[in-house]
Amino acid sequence: MRVHLAIAAKRPGVPLPPVALAAAQEAAGRVLPVPAADVTARAWRSAAGDTALLSWSNEPDGHGPPVLSSGAGRVAGLTGHLADPADVDRLLATDRPAETTAGTGGVFSIFRAGEGEVSAATGLTRACPVFYAETSDVHVLGSRALLVHLTARAAETGSSRPEIVWDLLALESMARAGYFLSDETPFREVGVLPPASEIVVADGRRTITVLPLPEAQAPPSSRRAARAHVDELAGALLAAVRPLRDGHEPVRLSLTGGRDSRLLAALLHKAEIPFVTATSGQDDSPDVLLAARVAEALGVPHKVARPKRAESGTDLVVPHPRVRSHNVLFACEGMISAYENIPAGGRFDPTPRMSGHGGEILRGGFLQNQAGLDVKALRRRVDGLFGRNDDLLTERAREHALALAAPWRERCREDGARALDHLYLAYRVGRWHAASRASLLRAQNPLPPFLDNLVVRTALRVDPVWRRSEALVHGVIVAFAPRLRDIPIEGRPWRFAAEGRHRTLLDRLRRRAEKPAPGGPPAGKPWNWRMNPSPELTRLLYAGLVDTRGELRAGGLAEIVDRAAVAWLPEARTDVLWHLYTISEMLTNAFSTPAPPDLPPLRIPVPPPGGVA
C-alpha cells in the first residue's frame, strides 16, 4: 500500500503550520491499516515551505516505480499501478493531469507537488480515490480520507491529535446500502473527487475539473460491427496485462463459475501469462464445480479454499463481529459495511492477483441485472438505489437521500440506460469497489484489468444496452479461449441467448421447465451465514446497536436512523443490521487503536447440504 498526502498553504510563501505536519506524521502511524514496523516514509517540501508531499509505503524496495518520483520541476506519488511504469514521466510533466491520467493504461491516482502548487487526479473509475479538504489556512489532498481529515483538523484546531468530527448525514447511504452513494465521506468536510477529475491548488486557490465520460456509439447493426467491438475490447484487455508476461511468479486468479473471472482466465490464457486458480467454497458448490471445469479446459492448476470449520465439521468458525468490523473499519475507513468479506491485513505480498470484481462495467453497469428498459423501469431502479431501506431513516436523512437522487433521476429522463451505466461506475465501482480495494492494497498486489483506464474507455464507448446483452463479453471469451464456449456459467444463462430464444410467455414457461445442462451448476444459491446468522451472532449484532435501555449505543446514529424502525428488522434485512452495526461501532470504538479487540471467534451451525458464502 502506498499512501500520499499533499498539503498547500492558502497564502503563497507562508510556511505550512508545523502542527499540521506533525499531526499527519502522528496520524499515519496510528490509522494506516498496515503494521507500523513495515512502513517507510518519504517527504518533500518546497523551498518556501508552503507545499509538501508526504508518502508512506509498506511495499518492498523495487516493487513498482519509486514511492516518490521527480521530474519537470515536480515530485509525484502514485497509488495503484501503471500498465507501463515509464508513463510516470508524462504524468509528472502534463499540465492536464485528469486528461493524461484517464488516457494512461493502469489503475491508479496521482498526487503531485511543486513550488507553490499541489495537484491530484483520478482515473476513469476512481478505484484509487482522491480525498480533499480545506481550512482557512491550508488545502489537503490525500489517498486516505481519515488522514486528510485529521491533518485538516490539526491545522484548524492547533491540536496535533485532534478528535474526529463525523458527517452524520453522509452516513445515511451506508445505513441503507452498506456503501456510499455520494461523493461524501464519514468525516466532516472531506470529499472525494469524481471519476476522471483533477484538483489543482496553485497560489493558494483550488480548482476542480471533471472530464466528461466517453460517449457511447450506436449499437452494432451487423455482425461485422459487433466483431469490431469485440476485437477492440480484446486488444485493450491484452494491453492491460502485457507487462505481466515479464513477471517472475504466476498470477493468482480467484476463479468462480461466473462470467467475469472466466473472462480473466481466458485473457491470461490468450496472453500466455502463467497463472493458477483458486475458488472459495464447498466441493459441491456451483462455483467450485464450474471453476474446476474452466481450469481443466485451460490446463491450469486449480485449488479449493474451504471455509474454516470447527473440528466437528458441523460448525463454521467466524470472527467475532467486533473483530470483523474493526478490520473493515481500519482497512476501508467506514465506507463499506462489515457485511462484506474483507480480507485481513499482514505483510505485503507482491504476487500479482486478479478477481472478477468490476467486470459488470463490460456488461452495462447497473443494467446488467436490470429487467425492464423502459423509462419508468429505469427511473424506478434509480429510486430504488437511493430509496432502499429509507423507512429506517429519519426525515432529515430521507431528504438527504432524495437530494442525492435528484440529478440521477433527471439524467434518466434524457438517457436512462446511460445514467444507470454511469451511476454504477461512479458509486458501485468508485465507492464500493474503491473501499474494498483499499483492503487488498494494504497486503496484496491486485491487478484488475477491468478497471484499467483504457479498458474502461473502450467499454464506455460501446452502447450500454448492447453491453447488457453480454454478447460483448461472450465474444471476447470465445475469441481468447474457444474451448470455454460450451462450459455452462453459474446462475442464469447468457442474456443474449436467453432473451433471443425466449421472447414469448410460452417460451419463458418452457424455459423454466428445462433441466439444467449436463454438468451444469446445482440449483439454488449457497447458504450465506451472514444473512442467516446464529442466535448468538444476532444477539451480538443487536447488542452493538442498541443498549440495555433500548437506546441506540451511538448517539449520533439517532440523527439518521429512526430508533423505533430498527427495533425489529426482519430476517430478509439482516444485511441492514450489519450496516447499522458497522456505523455504530465506527461512531463508538473506531480508530482508537490499530489492534483488534481480543475476542473469541463464533461458531455458526452449517445446515447440510450446501455451500457456504
XYZ file of C-alpha atoms in Angstrom:
613
model
C 0.000 0.000 0.000
C 1.162 3.482 -0.868
C -0.374 6.451 0.912
C 0.135 10.044 -0.191
C -0.771 13.364 1.416
C -0.294 16.731 -0.309
C -0.627 19.974 1.656
C -0.602 23.557 0.377
C -0.798 26.827 2.279
C -3.554 29.209 1.215
C -1.129 32.131 1.427
C 1.743 31.581 -1.006
C 5.159 31.802 0.608
C 3.831 31.259 4.134
C 5.188 28.004 5.618
C 2.734 25.241 6.408
C 1.606 25.068 10.053
C 4.048 22.768 11.891
C 1.144 21.282 13.840
C -0.461 20.035 10.605
C 2.740 18.301 9.506
C 3.225 16.807 12.962
C -0.380 15.613 13.071
C -0.024 13.958 9.671
C 3.035 12.016 10.806
C 1.407 11.017 14.097
C -1.869 10.005 12.456
C -0.102 7.944 9.796
C 1.455 5.778 12.479
C -1.917 5.310 14.141
C -4.561 4.967 11.429
C -2.851 3.403 8.411
C -4.102 -0.214 8.158
C -0.645 -1.809 7.927
C 1.908 -2.846 10.578
C 3.826 0.279 11.593
C 7.111 -1.644 11.588
C 6.715 -2.339 7.858
C 6.181 1.292 6.845
C 8.813 3.565 5.352
C 8.174 7.292 4.966
C 9.213 9.758 2.279
C 8.713 13.516 2.259
C 9.253 16.537 0.021
C 8.805 20.221 0.909
C 9.062 23.301 -1.247
C 11.848 25.825 -0.716
C 9.380 28.262 0.845
C 7.834 25.522 2.971
C 4.343 26.332 1.672
C 3.728 22.984 -0.082
C 4.582 19.416 0.850
C 4.051 15.851 -0.322
C 4.270 13.161 2.361
C 4.251 9.476 1.442
C 4.250 6.135 3.227
C 4.614 2.594 1.896
C 4.820 -0.963 3.193
C 5.859 -2.325 -0.213
C 9.343 -3.830 -0.653
C 12.029 -1.836 -2.447
C 11.986 -2.421 -6.176
C 8.261 -3.122 -6.354
C 6.843 -0.688 -8.909
C 8.129 2.846 -9.511
C 9.743 4.790 -6.648
C 7.373 5.876 -3.895
C 8.213 9.449 -4.899
C 9.309 10.215 -8.460
C 10.637 13.559 -9.668
C 10.806 15.430 -12.950
C 9.610 18.564 -14.747
C 10.112 20.557 -11.539
C 7.690 18.374 -9.572
C 7.554 15.295 -7.371
C 4.776 12.734 -7.635
C 3.472 9.625 -5.942
C 1.019 7.076 -7.302
C -1.449 4.694 -5.727
C -2.342 1.565 -7.682
C -0.323 0.574 -10.734
C 0.663 1.768 -14.204
C 0.449 -0.558 -17.189
C 3.766 0.970 -18.287
C 5.899 2.355 -15.411
C 7.636 4.721 -17.864
C 4.379 6.707 -18.082
C 5.217 8.393 -14.781
C 7.324 10.915 -16.717
C 4.296 12.033 -18.768
C 2.197 12.270 -15.632
C 4.801 14.486 -13.978
C 5.122 16.831 -16.954
C 1.489 17.273 -18.003
C -0.476 20.439 -17.335
C -3.709 18.433 -17.719
C -3.437 15.722 -15.069
C -7.029 14.443 -15.372
C -6.855 14.081 -19.142
C -3.452 12.397 -19.019
C -4.432 10.084 -16.157
C -7.667 8.966 -17.832
C -5.751 8.295 -21.052
C -2.979 6.248 -19.440
C -3.141 2.482 -19.012
C -3.381 1.214 -15.462
C -5.498 1.612 -12.333
C -4.137 4.495 -10.297
C -4.389 8.016 -8.979
C -1.538 10.508 -8.885
C -0.509 13.142 -6.340
C 1.936 15.880 -7.364
C 3.704 18.775 -5.665
C 5.958 21.572 -6.813
C 6.935 25.079 -5.850
C 3.675 26.841 -4.999
C 1.378 24.050 -6.214
C -0.091 20.651 -5.407
C -2.465 18.572 -7.518
C -4.073 15.157 -7.806
C -6.090 13.266 -10.416
C -8.275 10.171 -10.618
C -8.739 7.663 -13.412
C -11.979 6.784 -15.172
C -13.204 4.646 -12.261
C -11.654 6.418 -9.229
C -10.940 2.921 -7.910
C -7.916 4.660 -6.377
C -9.675 7.656 -4.799
C -8.509 11.194 -4.096
C -9.885 12.828 -0.940
C -9.659 16.539 -0.194
C -10.424 19.135 2.472
C -9.632 22.760 3.196
C -9.422 25.068 6.178
C -8.850 28.792 6.497
C -5.098 28.175 6.178
C -4.452 25.034 4.098
C -5.646 22.707 1.361
C -5.155 18.975 1.976
C -5.307 16.203 -0.649
C -4.694 12.530 0.029
C -5.357 8.890 -0.714
C -6.754 8.144 2.781
C -9.786 10.118 3.941
C -9.106 9.936 7.679
C -5.533 11.128 7.222
C -6.818 14.106 5.202
C -9.412 14.852 7.897
C -7.018 14.693 10.848
C -4.416 16.833 9.071
C -7.002 19.478 8.188
C -8.429 19.376 11.709
C -4.954 19.868 13.171
C -4.445 22.976 11.038
C -7.868 24.226 12.108
C -7.664 23.493 15.844
C -3.940 23.725 16.570
C -4.023 20.252 18.132
C -1.506 17.639 16.977
C -4.028 14.907 17.808
C -7.472 16.327 17.013
C -10.708 14.457 17.507
C -12.685 13.061 14.583
C -15.762 15.042 13.565
C -18.333 12.882 11.789
C -20.524 13.824 8.849
C -23.581 12.034 10.172
C -25.999 12.798 7.328
C -23.479 11.434 4.833
C -23.776 8.061 6.574
C -27.398 7.571 5.511
C -26.427 5.608 2.383
C -24.097 3.447 4.489
C -27.083 2.670 6.710
C -29.319 1.834 3.753
C -26.968 0.195 1.257
C -23.710 -0.547 3.063
C -21.605 1.867 0.995
C -21.605 5.493 -0.174
C -23.883 6.631 -2.994
C -22.384 10.109 -2.979
C -19.075 11.975 -3.079
C -19.101 12.316 0.704
C -17.136 10.511 3.415
C -17.791 9.710 7.094
C -15.610 12.702 8.014
C -16.968 16.223 8.050
C -15.839 18.449 5.167
C -13.831 15.701 3.475
C -14.971 14.990 -0.077
C -13.828 12.617 -2.798
C -13.100 13.558 -6.405
C -15.434 12.198 -9.109
C -14.120 9.823 -11.787
C -11.842 11.374 -14.434
C -11.196 14.545 -12.485
C -8.383 16.663 -11.112
C -7.855 19.035 -8.224
C -5.186 21.713 -8.600
C -4.092 24.118 -5.874
C -1.927 26.943 -7.215
C -1.154 30.233 -5.491
C -3.413 29.129 -2.642
C -6.511 28.670 -4.828
C -8.246 25.382 -5.530
C -9.729 24.346 -8.873
C -11.574 21.075 -9.542
C -12.075 19.943 -13.141
C -14.253 16.967 -14.085
C -13.932 15.476 -17.567
C -16.984 14.085 -19.378
C -17.032 10.312 -19.690
C -16.640 8.825 -23.188
C -19.729 8.961 -25.401
C -21.283 5.627 -26.347
C -21.669 4.756 -30.014
C -24.848 3.394 -31.566
C -25.425 -0.343 -31.022
C -23.805 -2.541 -33.674
C -26.127 -3.179 -36.602
C -24.203 -6.051 -38.167
C -22.020 -8.986 -37.204
C -19.023 -7.138 -38.590
C -19.707 -4.134 -36.350
C -20.185 -6.397 -33.330
C -16.944 -8.187 -34.121
C -15.141 -4.841 -34.302
C -16.263 -4.054 -30.737
C -15.106 -7.494 -29.581
C -11.717 -7.021 -31.228
C -11.249 -3.546 -29.754
C -12.059 -4.680 -26.213
C -9.873 -7.759 -26.621
C -6.971 -5.534 -27.661
C -7.432 -3.220 -24.669
C -7.528 -6.175 -22.267
C -4.394 -7.714 -23.759
C -2.578 -4.379 -23.457
C -3.624 -4.115 -19.804
C -1.936 -7.410 -18.866
C 1.030 -7.310 -21.256
C 3.531 -6.218 -18.547
C 2.715 -9.404 -16.604
C 4.441 -11.502 -19.261
C 7.745 -10.448 -17.712
C 6.684 -11.399 -14.176
C 8.569 -13.881 -12.034
C 5.535 -15.509 -10.419
C 2.269 -16.819 -11.862
C -0.817 -14.671 -11.411
C -3.183 -15.920 -8.719
C -6.691 -15.788 -10.159
C -9.753 -16.069 -7.940
C -11.967 -18.115 -10.263
C -15.710 -18.675 -9.868
C -18.348 -20.172 -12.101
C -19.426 -16.770 -13.369
C -18.690 -14.634 -16.389
C -16.114 -12.117 -15.246
C -13.421 -14.298 -13.695
C -13.853 -16.676 -16.643
C -13.037 -13.800 -18.979
C -9.863 -13.161 -16.965
C -8.879 -16.825 -17.221
C -9.375 -16.677 -20.981
C -7.396 -13.412 -21.136
C -4.396 -14.785 -19.233
C -4.526 -17.935 -21.358
C -4.533 -15.923 -24.591
C -1.746 -13.620 -23.378
C 0.362 -16.666 -22.431
C 0.771 -15.398 -18.880
C 1.300 -18.186 -16.323
C -1.469 -18.339 -13.736
C -3.016 -20.556 -11.092
C -6.623 -20.553 -9.926
C -8.438 -20.925 -6.629
C -12.110 -20.951 -5.651
C -13.640 -20.373 -2.223
C -16.480 -22.693 -1.246
C -17.509 -26.253 -0.567
C -16.674 -29.032 -3.007
C -20.266 -29.300 -4.238
C -20.907 -25.577 -4.750
C -21.655 -24.355 -8.305
C -18.671 -22.008 -8.281
C -16.234 -24.766 -7.340
C -17.595 -27.284 -9.851
C -17.632 -24.888 -12.783
C -14.319 -23.222 -11.942
C -12.689 -26.652 -11.900
C -14.020 -27.322 -15.403
C -12.695 -23.992 -16.688
C -9.262 -24.606 -15.161
C -9.134 -28.123 -16.591
C -10.089 -26.886 -20.057
C -7.268 -24.327 -19.961
C -4.769 -26.724 -18.401
C -4.023 -24.646 -15.303
C -3.858 -25.653 -11.616
C -6.984 -25.210 -9.510
C -7.362 -25.273 -5.730
C -10.381 -25.045 -3.450
C -10.249 -22.814 -0.364
C -12.826 -24.267 2.015
C -14.345 -22.137 4.783
C -12.838 -22.724 8.204
C -14.837 -25.184 10.277
C -14.688 -26.472 13.820
C -13.120 -29.880 14.441
C -16.575 -31.449 14.439
C -17.058 -30.277 10.862
C -20.617 -29.148 11.584
C -19.883 -25.536 12.568
C -18.394 -22.663 10.611
C -15.811 -20.640 12.574
C -16.100 -16.875 12.008
C -14.577 -13.838 13.736
C -16.460 -12.057 16.485
C -18.423 -9.194 14.852
C -16.359 -6.594 16.720
C -13.162 -8.144 15.367
C -14.673 -8.309 11.884
C -15.882 -4.697 11.984
C -12.537 -3.461 13.358
C -10.772 -4.960 10.344
C -13.291 -3.472 7.903
C -13.259 -0.030 9.502
C -9.470 0.269 9.659
C -8.985 -1.001 6.118
C -11.895 0.804 4.453
C -12.327 3.872 6.703
C -16.034 3.380 7.354
C -17.009 3.415 3.683
C -18.190 -0.175 3.392
C -20.218 -2.451 5.654
C -18.839 -5.263 7.793
C -21.343 -7.433 5.943
C -18.745 -7.633 3.164
C -15.937 -10.177 3.237
C -12.845 -8.012 3.678
C -9.506 -9.855 3.985
C -7.289 -9.286 6.991
C -4.001 -7.427 6.702
C -0.456 -8.727 7.000
C 2.956 -8.435 5.387
C 2.869 -7.183 1.809
C 2.944 -9.945 -0.812
C 3.937 -8.694 -4.307
C 2.467 -11.735 -6.088
C 0.038 -10.428 -8.754
C -3.602 -11.282 -8.067
C -6.837 -10.961 -10.018
C -10.547 -11.466 -9.478
C -13.687 -10.721 -11.455
C -14.625 -7.609 -9.458
C -15.608 -4.728 -11.713
C -16.500 -6.919 -14.679
C -20.026 -5.528 -14.670
C -18.580 -2.440 -16.385
C -18.301 -4.569 -19.519
C -21.938 -5.659 -19.130
C -23.676 -2.301 -18.719
C -23.072 -1.490 -15.052
C -26.374 -1.475 -13.166
C -28.076 -2.516 -16.407
C -26.533 -5.984 -16.138
C -29.228 -7.095 -13.668
C -31.952 -4.718 -14.828
C -35.077 -6.386 -16.216
C -37.085 -3.655 -17.941
C -35.512 -0.944 -20.082
C -38.434 1.462 -20.443
C -38.138 4.931 -18.919
C -40.327 4.131 -15.916
C -38.418 0.941 -15.107
C -35.048 2.685 -15.277
C -36.266 5.533 -13.105
C -37.659 3.038 -10.590
C -34.197 1.491 -10.429
C -32.639 4.844 -9.574
C -35.351 5.460 -6.984
C -34.657 2.025 -5.538
C -30.925 2.636 -5.238
C -31.420 5.890 -3.342
C -34.602 4.881 -1.514
C -33.759 1.340 -0.452
C -34.457 0.833 3.275
C -35.334 4.504 3.684
C -38.136 3.511 6.063
C -35.372 3.188 8.684
C -34.226 6.784 8.242
C -35.156 9.999 9.966
C -36.884 12.683 7.934
C -33.641 14.662 7.506
C -31.791 11.586 6.306
C -34.550 10.763 3.790
C -34.390 14.313 2.454
C -30.639 13.940 2.074
C -31.092 10.725 0.074
C -33.688 12.377 -2.165
C -31.327 15.277 -2.860
C -28.604 12.835 -3.920
C -31.039 11.005 -6.197
C -32.347 14.150 -7.924
C -29.601 14.640 -10.561
C -29.647 10.943 -11.470
C -33.437 10.958 -11.807
C -33.084 13.930 -14.135
C -30.477 12.095 -16.199
C -32.907 9.192 -16.541
C -35.226 11.483 -18.480
C -32.503 12.103 -21.050
C -30.950 8.628 -21.300
C -31.867 6.155 -18.581
C -29.589 3.369 -19.792
C -26.544 5.616 -19.852
C -27.472 7.045 -16.438
C -27.503 3.587 -14.829
C -24.263 2.703 -16.592
C -22.510 5.806 -15.250
C -24.128 5.524 -11.826
C -22.550 2.093 -11.454
C -19.152 3.469 -12.417
C -19.439 6.422 -10.039
C -20.627 4.617 -6.931
C -20.528 0.831 -7.159
C -17.007 0.918 -8.587
C -15.875 4.356 -7.431
C -17.073 3.931 -3.836
C -17.901 0.274 -3.015
C -15.069 -1.279 -5.004
C -12.632 1.505 -4.107
C -13.245 0.856 -0.403
C -12.923 -2.896 -0.843
C -9.796 -2.460 -2.960
C -8.135 -0.446 -0.176
C -8.231 -3.567 1.981
C -6.428 -5.533 -0.730
C -3.759 -2.926 -1.417
C -2.513 -2.985 2.168
C -1.127 -6.524 1.858
C -1.569 -7.675 -1.742
C -0.832 -6.687 -5.320
C -4.254 -6.671 -7.038
C -4.150 -6.023 -10.786
C -7.728 -5.590 -12.093
C -7.785 -5.390 -15.921
C -11.491 -4.500 -15.915
C -10.664 -1.209 -14.154
C -7.781 -0.256 -16.450
C -8.387 3.239 -17.847
C -8.056 2.159 -21.472
C -10.288 -0.894 -20.980
C -12.964 1.238 -19.301
C -12.725 3.883 -22.029
C -13.192 1.180 -24.669
C -16.177 -0.304 -22.827
C -17.941 3.023 -22.274
C -17.786 3.734 -25.997
C -19.925 0.646 -26.612
C -23.695 1.064 -26.372
C -24.631 0.122 -22.762
C -27.778 -1.787 -23.770
C -25.751 -3.941 -26.150
C -23.149 -4.486 -23.431
C -26.035 -5.600 -21.208
C -26.795 -8.381 -23.710
C -23.433 -9.955 -22.716
C -22.642 -10.631 -26.364
C -19.513 -8.490 -25.984
C -18.102 -10.434 -23.021
C -19.068 -13.785 -24.507
C -17.449 -12.830 -27.801
C -14.159 -11.938 -26.125
C -14.120 -15.170 -24.085
C -14.664 -17.280 -27.198
C -12.034 -15.294 -29.114
C -9.484 -15.842 -26.348
C -10.334 -19.460 -25.439
C -12.780 -21.238 -27.797
C -12.729 -24.366 -25.631
C -14.699 -22.498 -22.927
C -17.668 -21.932 -25.242
C -19.716 -24.922 -24.054
C -18.976 -24.813 -20.316
C -22.119 -23.544 -18.513
C -21.974 -20.473 -16.325
C -23.244 -20.226 -12.766
C -26.731 -18.782 -12.352
C -28.750 -17.534 -15.293
C -27.597 -18.284 -18.862
C -26.041 -15.734 -21.184
C -28.555 -12.926 -21.607
C -28.261 -12.625 -25.399
C -29.054 -16.326 -25.755
C -31.869 -16.423 -23.198
C -33.645 -13.289 -24.373
C -33.182 -14.191 -28.001
C -34.770 -17.620 -27.637
C -37.426 -16.965 -25.003
C -39.368 -13.908 -26.054
C -42.955 -15.156 -25.626
C -44.711 -16.116 -22.401
C -44.958 -19.728 -23.585
C -41.241 -19.771 -24.335
C -40.439 -18.447 -20.862
C -42.637 -21.100 -19.234
C -40.909 -23.804 -21.258
C -37.542 -22.446 -20.252
C -38.425 -22.657 -16.567
C -39.251 -26.318 -17.044
C -35.952 -27.087 -18.755
C -33.483 -29.246 -16.857
C -30.000 -27.874 -16.177
C -27.382 -28.678 -18.776
C -25.362 -31.839 -18.047
C -22.516 -30.936 -15.756
C -24.109 -27.588 -15.027
C -24.427 -25.999 -11.618
C -26.792 -27.342 -8.973
C -29.952 -25.335 -8.435
C -30.206 -22.762 -5.674
C -27.841 -20.312 -4.042
C -25.276 -21.367 -1.441
C -26.117 -20.827 2.207
C -24.848 -17.471 3.468
C -24.012 -17.320 7.175
C -24.077 -13.508 7.160
C -27.726 -13.486 6.063
C -28.580 -16.489 8.255
C -26.709 -15.742 11.493
C -26.879 -17.904 14.579
C -28.921 -16.649 17.564
C -25.655 -15.744 19.319
C -24.422 -13.654 16.391
C -27.808 -11.957 16.015
C -27.759 -11.083 19.716
C -24.263 -9.605 19.429
C -25.220 -7.520 16.399
C -28.258 -6.073 18.172
C -26.250 -5.507 21.361
C -23.752 -3.495 19.337
C -26.575 -1.351 18.025
C -28.945 -0.930 20.991
C -28.002 -0.731 24.685
C -29.776 -2.380 27.625
C -32.101 0.622 27.972
C -33.281 0.246 24.403
C -31.400 3.318 23.191
C -29.030 3.472 20.240
C -25.489 2.937 21.547
C -24.011 5.545 19.214
C -25.796 8.795 19.977
C -25.057 10.290 16.572
C -26.848 7.404 14.876
C -30.170 8.872 16.018
C -29.672 11.739 13.563
C -30.063 9.388 10.610
C -31.849 6.289 11.944
C -35.330 6.055 13.457
C -34.944 4.076 16.687
C -38.473 2.678 16.503
C -37.905 1.426 12.959
C -34.814 -0.585 13.902
C -36.363 -2.170 16.980
C -37.100 -5.165 14.827
C -35.511 -5.913 11.484
C -36.949 -8.889 9.580
C -34.624 -11.726 8.606
C -34.763 -10.595 4.990
C -32.885 -7.454 6.022
C -30.082 -8.941 8.082
C -27.647 -7.175 5.749
C -29.027 -3.841 7.011
C -28.386 -4.971 10.577
C -24.740 -5.465 9.591
C -24.661 -1.970 8.037
C -26.074 -0.331 11.164
C -23.759 -2.348 13.409
C -20.775 -1.129 11.364
C -21.799 2.516 11.774
C -22.445 2.058 15.487
C -19.015 0.505 16.001
C -17.396 3.300 13.994
C -19.040 6.070 15.996
C -18.205 4.461 19.351
C -14.977 2.476 19.000
C -13.333 3.035 15.617
C -9.754 4.183 15.053
C -8.902 4.272 18.763
C -6.262 1.547 18.395
C -4.830 -0.419 15.456
C -5.045 -3.630 17.495
C -8.315 -5.558 17.104
C -10.256 -6.475 20.251
C -9.217 -9.763 21.836
C -12.490 -11.650 21.469
C -13.024 -15.342 20.658
C -14.475 -16.426 17.303
C -18.026 -17.675 16.936
C -19.342 -20.994 15.690
C -22.192 -20.930 13.192
C -24.054 -24.234 12.625
C -23.950 -25.204 8.951
C -27.192 -26.646 7.559
C -26.500 -29.729 5.410
C -26.149 -29.905 2.493
C -24.931 -26.843 0.563
C -22.080 -24.442 0.134
C -21.060 -21.501 2.250
C -20.872 -17.884 1.121
